[in-house]
Amino acid sequence: MKAVKVENLTKKFGEFTAVDNISFDIEEGEIFGLLGPNGAGKTTTISMLATMAKATAGKAVINGYDMKTSQDGVRKSIGIVFQDQSLDEELTARENMDFHGRLYRIPKEVREERIEELLRLVGLFERKDDLVKTFSGGMRRRLEIARGLLHRPKVLFLDEPTLGLDPQTRNYLWEYIEKLNQDFKISVIITTHYMEEADRLCDRIGIIDKGKIVAMDTPENLKDRIGGDIITVKSPDYREKIKDCGFFWIDRTEFFDGFFTITLSGAEEHLTEIISALIGQGIKITSVSMHKPTLEDVFLHYTGRSIRDEEAGAKDRMRMMHMVRRH
Ligand SMILES: Nc1ncnc2c1ncn2[C@@H]1O[C@H](COP(=O)(O)OP(=O)(O)O)[C@@H](O)[C@H]1O
Ligand SMILES: [Mg+2]
């Protein structure tokens, strides 16, 4: 059985289509990512699957339960950690967990046992009797994840779980998510706009933009499809000036706002030739970088736009060469 099956799911707000006819499956034990920029439709998708918002059209089955006809079955099958935090600050970690356990009518003994197990799992057992208001952002997120697992869901929904966390805490959280996926054989659907997060955690990724899934595969396959190496050239005036360099070893040249990319194999070998050719055409070059395709390049390729957030962008630029501006 598939953990999640989504067919032609659509959500409209009036005339506006926030989620546009998307379909995907999630295998049992799989970590599936929805990667896309703000406003892509990620939260809306998760809300429909979690039966918190009504779909305009389409179908979804979660753990064998139909989203429309078996809402209770769906709700018992899923754990949710939403973008906006929902802990009670004036309660302790243990009390927050206990409250959730009561909601799900988990008998006291089982509840206590699981609360201890889960708090240990996310490294918060020592802090169980401290008020949540004394917790850092990362600790709160870990507590929310532990809470979402209390009723032993088959599928965990994580909506931008590391939003606003510092890189170190984010890394820490990724390790927990991987651990629970392995220890509990739980299926995970995670939304993110951090490509590093999707790359690192997900078995498969659906790239979502303007409500549509534009590409879906393993991170490796998505990047492989783009090609061998990418040379990114920033230039103020390429649009008017660039002509085809005529190099047969260039697979593809794509133009974006303020820069263009050249995809080829063996970029290091051909870099000087390319730069000479561009300069020969009178093109001003602001900077040149060379890198292996990232999910950012995949997103660019399919949407023509950048998903970029500064932090990830800076890291992606593996070897940056600043060129002297020629006038
Ligand atoms: N309740 C709503 N009413 C109208 N528009 C909405 C509502 N919720 C979300 N949207 C719009 O739908 C689009 C997708 O939103 P959302 O699913 O939150 O995106 P994401 O989570 O990928 O950032 C956005 O353009 C957003 O403004
Ligand atoms: Mg969102």
XYZ file of C-alpha atoms and ligand atoms in Angstrom:
355
model
C 0.000 0.000 0.000
C 1.151 3.530 -0.729
C 1.447 5.763 2.322
C -0.084 8.643 0.388
C -1.756 8.777 -2.997
C -2.676 12.133 -4.465
C -4.568 12.489 -7.716
C -5.315 15.738 -9.509
C -5.584 17.703 -6.295
C -6.703 21.307 -6.795
C -7.459 24.206 -4.482
C -8.975 27.455 -5.619
C -9.497 30.582 -3.558
C -12.118 32.358 -5.645
C -10.647 32.746 -9.102
C -7.114 32.098 -7.886
C -5.720 28.575 -8.194
C -3.313 27.953 -5.296
C -2.834 24.231 -6.002
C -3.232 23.240 -9.604
C -4.044 19.635 -10.416
C -1.122 17.945 -8.664
C -0.556 14.195 -8.430
C 2.057 12.184 -6.547
C 2.481 9.029 -4.477
C 4.543 8.447 -1.361
C 5.863 4.979 -0.632
C 5.837 3.531 2.864
C 8.960 4.640 4.715
C 9.790 7.251 2.121
C 10.755 10.876 2.808
C 9.045 12.949 0.147
C 9.724 16.647 -0.242
C 7.713 19.444 -1.770
C 10.302 22.047 -2.692
C 9.191 25.453 -3.853
C 9.365 29.181 -3.122
C 6.991 31.116 -0.883
C 3.477 31.084 -2.230
C 4.013 27.940 -4.322
C 1.108 26.128 -2.651
C 2.954 23.874 -0.213
C 1.016 24.685 2.958
C -2.282 24.596 1.083
C -1.437 21.107 -0.196
C -0.527 19.844 3.275
C -3.669 21.401 4.761
C -5.868 19.528 2.293
C -4.106 16.229 2.917
C -4.449 16.755 6.655
C -8.221 17.359 6.170
C -7.856 20.900 7.470
C -8.868 22.492 4.182
C -11.366 21.281 1.632
C -10.057 20.422 -1.815
C -11.766 22.103 -4.763
C -11.157 19.003 -6.864
C -9.160 15.801 -6.847
C -8.524 12.919 -4.567
C -6.137 11.835 -1.828
C -5.804 8.586 0.101
C -3.621 8.506 3.206
C -2.721 5.225 4.844
C -5.675 3.682 2.989
C -8.149 6.352 4.146
C -9.866 8.644 1.702
C -9.405 12.311 2.569
C -13.062 13.050 1.828
C -14.932 10.052 3.198
C -12.683 8.888 6.089
C -11.452 12.040 7.765
C -11.089 10.370 11.165
C -9.006 7.587 9.648
C -6.772 10.170 7.998
C -6.400 12.180 11.198
C -5.402 9.120 13.222
C -2.867 8.165 10.559
C -0.988 11.437 10.473
C 1.198 13.571 12.697
C 1.456 17.224 11.790
C 4.029 19.870 12.485
C 2.884 23.122 10.995
C 4.759 26.232 10.028
C 3.211 28.270 12.841
C 4.097 26.922 16.200
C 1.292 25.661 18.359
C 2.799 24.806 21.734
C 1.493 26.157 24.997
C 4.294 28.349 26.310
C 2.997 28.312 29.871
C 3.132 24.525 30.074
C 6.176 22.302 30.430
C 7.425 20.039 27.643
C 5.894 17.021 29.335
C 2.560 18.780 29.902
C 2.352 19.781 26.254
C 2.913 16.169 25.266
C 0.454 14.893 27.834
C -2.281 17.246 26.643
C -1.901 15.967 23.098
C -1.941 12.350 24.322
C -5.228 12.973 26.104
C -6.735 14.468 22.965
C -5.932 11.226 21.192
C -7.228 9.226 24.169
C -3.991 7.364 24.681
C -4.248 5.450 27.991
C -2.186 6.947 30.829
C 0.457 4.238 31.112
C 1.110 4.034 27.391
C 1.105 7.816 27.258
C 3.749 8.179 29.950
C 5.945 5.558 28.410
C 5.780 7.125 24.967
C 6.293 10.644 26.246
C 9.531 9.553 27.880
C 10.659 7.627 24.812
C 9.926 10.504 22.444
C 11.416 13.208 24.638
C 14.587 11.126 24.824
C 14.522 10.666 21.066
C 14.523 14.413 20.430
C 16.995 15.109 23.226
C 14.585 16.946 25.513
C 14.105 14.465 28.322
C 16.373 16.394 30.694
C 14.233 19.482 30.069
C 10.847 17.792 30.397
C 9.754 19.815 33.400
C 10.819 23.199 32.049
C 8.313 25.657 30.646
C 8.263 25.868 26.859
C 8.735 29.637 27.057
C 12.325 29.000 28.171
C 13.047 26.906 25.036
C 14.982 27.979 21.946
C 13.422 27.800 18.474
C 15.139 24.507 17.735
C 13.984 22.926 21.006
C 10.404 23.991 20.348
C 10.475 22.463 16.894
C 11.861 19.211 18.285
C 9.135 19.168 20.912
C 6.495 19.708 18.238
C 7.871 16.799 16.258
C 7.904 14.562 19.348
C 4.317 15.594 20.042
C 3.273 14.873 16.470
C 4.547 11.305 16.885
C 2.797 10.522 20.164
C -0.165 8.710 18.643
C 2.189 6.667 16.424
C 1.120 8.065 13.083
C 2.035 6.267 9.872
C 2.714 9.502 8.026
C 4.381 12.609 9.410
C 3.619 15.983 7.795
C 6.310 18.593 8.312
C 5.535 22.031 6.929
C 8.790 24.029 6.663
C 10.120 22.444 9.856
C 13.393 24.355 9.903
C 12.078 27.756 8.851
C 13.951 30.482 10.703
C 16.325 28.130 12.485
C 20.070 28.696 12.341
C 22.112 26.310 10.146
C 23.457 24.302 13.064
C 20.029 23.709 14.596
C 18.723 22.863 11.152
C 21.394 20.205 10.747
C 20.548 18.796 14.133
C 16.874 18.590 13.219
C 17.642 16.831 9.942
C 19.407 14.126 11.925
C 16.322 13.650 14.092
C 14.022 13.442 11.114
C 16.246 10.817 9.509
C 16.394 8.907 12.772
C 12.641 8.770 13.208
C 12.151 7.797 9.630
C 14.491 4.851 10.247
C 13.445 3.902 13.787
C 9.697 4.132 13.242
C 9.607 3.324 9.511
C 7.406 6.371 9.282
C 6.687 8.029 5.927
C 7.434 11.734 5.875
C 6.133 14.513 3.693
C 8.143 17.642 4.185
C 7.723 21.038 2.578
C 10.613 23.416 2.283
C 12.050 26.256 0.284
C 15.574 25.305 1.342
C 17.025 23.253 -1.472
C 19.804 21.966 0.760
C 17.187 20.541 3.076
C 15.339 18.790 0.274
C 18.609 17.506 -1.167
C 19.870 16.160 2.104
C 16.692 14.601 3.496
C 14.401 13.511 0.717
C 14.275 10.228 -1.156
C 12.209 11.986 -3.790
C 11.267 15.586 -4.444
C 8.377 17.254 -6.176
C 9.364 20.722 -7.313
C 6.341 22.953 -6.940
C 5.846 26.388 -8.443
C 2.656 28.422 -8.767
C 0.609 25.458 -7.597
C 2.019 23.026 -10.144
C 4.522 20.229 -9.742
C 7.016 20.967 -12.506
C 9.403 18.057 -11.905
C 9.512 15.032 -9.637
C 12.283 12.513 -9.038
C 15.149 11.649 -6.690
C 17.470 14.604 -5.990
C 20.247 12.816 -7.898
C 18.143 12.200 -10.987
C 16.830 15.757 -10.991
C 20.375 17.100 -10.944
C 21.639 14.537 -13.455
C 18.953 15.589 -15.888
C 20.402 19.103 -15.910
C 23.811 17.933 -17.077
C 27.489 17.738 -16.168
C 28.693 21.173 -15.102
C 27.237 24.631 -15.059
C 29.021 27.882 -15.701
C 27.056 30.867 -14.467
C 27.981 34.190 -16.026
C 26.725 37.429 -14.566
C 26.609 40.120 -17.154
C 24.743 43.398 -17.489
C 24.418 43.375 -21.239
C 24.447 39.884 -22.670
C 20.925 40.119 -24.057
C 21.792 42.389 -26.930
C 25.232 41.091 -27.543
C 25.527 37.389 -27.069
C 25.724 35.269 -30.156
C 26.051 31.557 -30.292
C 29.647 30.725 -29.395
C 29.372 27.773 -31.740
C 31.157 25.391 -29.400
C 29.824 21.897 -30.030
C 30.632 20.833 -26.462
C 28.114 23.287 -24.995
C 24.910 21.410 -24.231
C 22.726 24.376 -23.496
C 22.701 28.099 -22.769
C 19.828 29.531 -20.722
C 19.120 33.205 -20.061
C 17.743 34.640 -16.836
C 17.439 38.020 -15.238
C 20.967 39.492 -15.097
C 22.824 36.277 -15.779
C 23.006 33.269 -18.008
C 24.088 29.677 -17.542
C 26.082 27.433 -19.829
C 25.673 23.698 -19.300
C 28.429 21.394 -20.502
C 30.732 18.549 -19.501
C 34.280 19.332 -18.441
C 33.711 22.983 -17.580
C 37.210 23.453 -16.171
C 38.779 22.463 -19.444
C 36.646 24.831 -21.505
C 36.301 27.802 -19.184
C 39.031 29.991 -20.651
C 37.808 29.390 -24.196
C 34.292 30.375 -23.251
C 35.383 33.522 -21.460
C 37.612 34.550 -24.371
C 34.743 34.006 -26.783
C 32.366 36.090 -24.666
C 34.856 38.898 -24.267
C 35.543 38.641 -28.003
C 31.871 39.404 -28.565
C 32.233 42.535 -26.441
C 30.260 41.201 -23.529
C 30.922 42.707 -20.113
C 31.330 40.011 -17.501
C 30.694 40.818 -13.843
C 31.478 37.397 -12.435
C 31.797 33.781 -13.443
C 31.203 30.708 -11.320
C 31.472 27.033 -12.047
C 29.602 24.322 -10.192
C 27.897 20.951 -10.382
C 24.121 21.284 -10.815
C 22.190 21.920 -7.599
C 18.457 21.801 -7.023
C 18.558 25.566 -7.537
C 19.682 24.936 -11.111
C 16.902 22.397 -11.483
C 14.384 24.963 -10.281
C 15.817 27.617 -12.603
C 15.685 25.246 -15.529
C 12.022 24.356 -15.035
C 10.652 27.707 -13.936
C 13.051 30.305 -15.351
C 13.257 31.850 -11.904
C 15.388 31.497 -8.815
C 14.204 29.891 -5.590
C 17.191 31.452 -3.955
C 17.527 32.472 -0.397
C 20.819 34.244 0.197
C 22.321 31.791 2.589
C 21.958 28.749 0.391
C 22.966 30.731 -2.684
C 26.270 31.696 -1.172
C 27.106 28.121 -0.294
C 26.219 26.803 -3.711
C 28.776 28.945 -5.340
C 31.626 26.535 -4.962
C 34.323 28.228 -6.917
C 33.783 31.867 -7.502
C 36.038 33.759 -9.839
C 35.667 37.480 -9.937
C 36.530 38.922 -13.281
C 37.822 42.376 -13.885
C 35.129 44.439 -15.437
C 36.101 45.542 -18.911
C 34.849 48.734 -20.363
N -7.055 31.365 2.716
C -6.520 31.867 1.589
N -7.222 32.743 0.819
C -6.688 33.243 -0.318
N -5.481 32.925 -0.805
C -4.744 32.055 -0.094
C -5.219 31.478 1.144
N -4.260 30.649 1.621
C -3.243 30.708 0.746
N -3.532 31.548 -0.280
C -2.659 31.840 -1.435
O -2.338 30.626 -2.070
C -0.990 30.629 -2.511
C -0.256 29.450 -1.921
O -0.101 29.664 -0.536
P 0.648 28.626 0.399
O 0.079 27.274 0.198
O 0.628 29.162 1.776
O 2.125 28.671 -0.202
P 3.491 28.134 0.433
O 3.172 27.344 1.646
O 4.128 27.329 -0.658
O 4.301 29.349 0.740
C -0.423 31.978 -2.120
O -0.500 32.837 -3.237
C -1.320 32.422 -1.004
O -1.369 33.835 -0.952
Mg 3.843 27.539 3.581
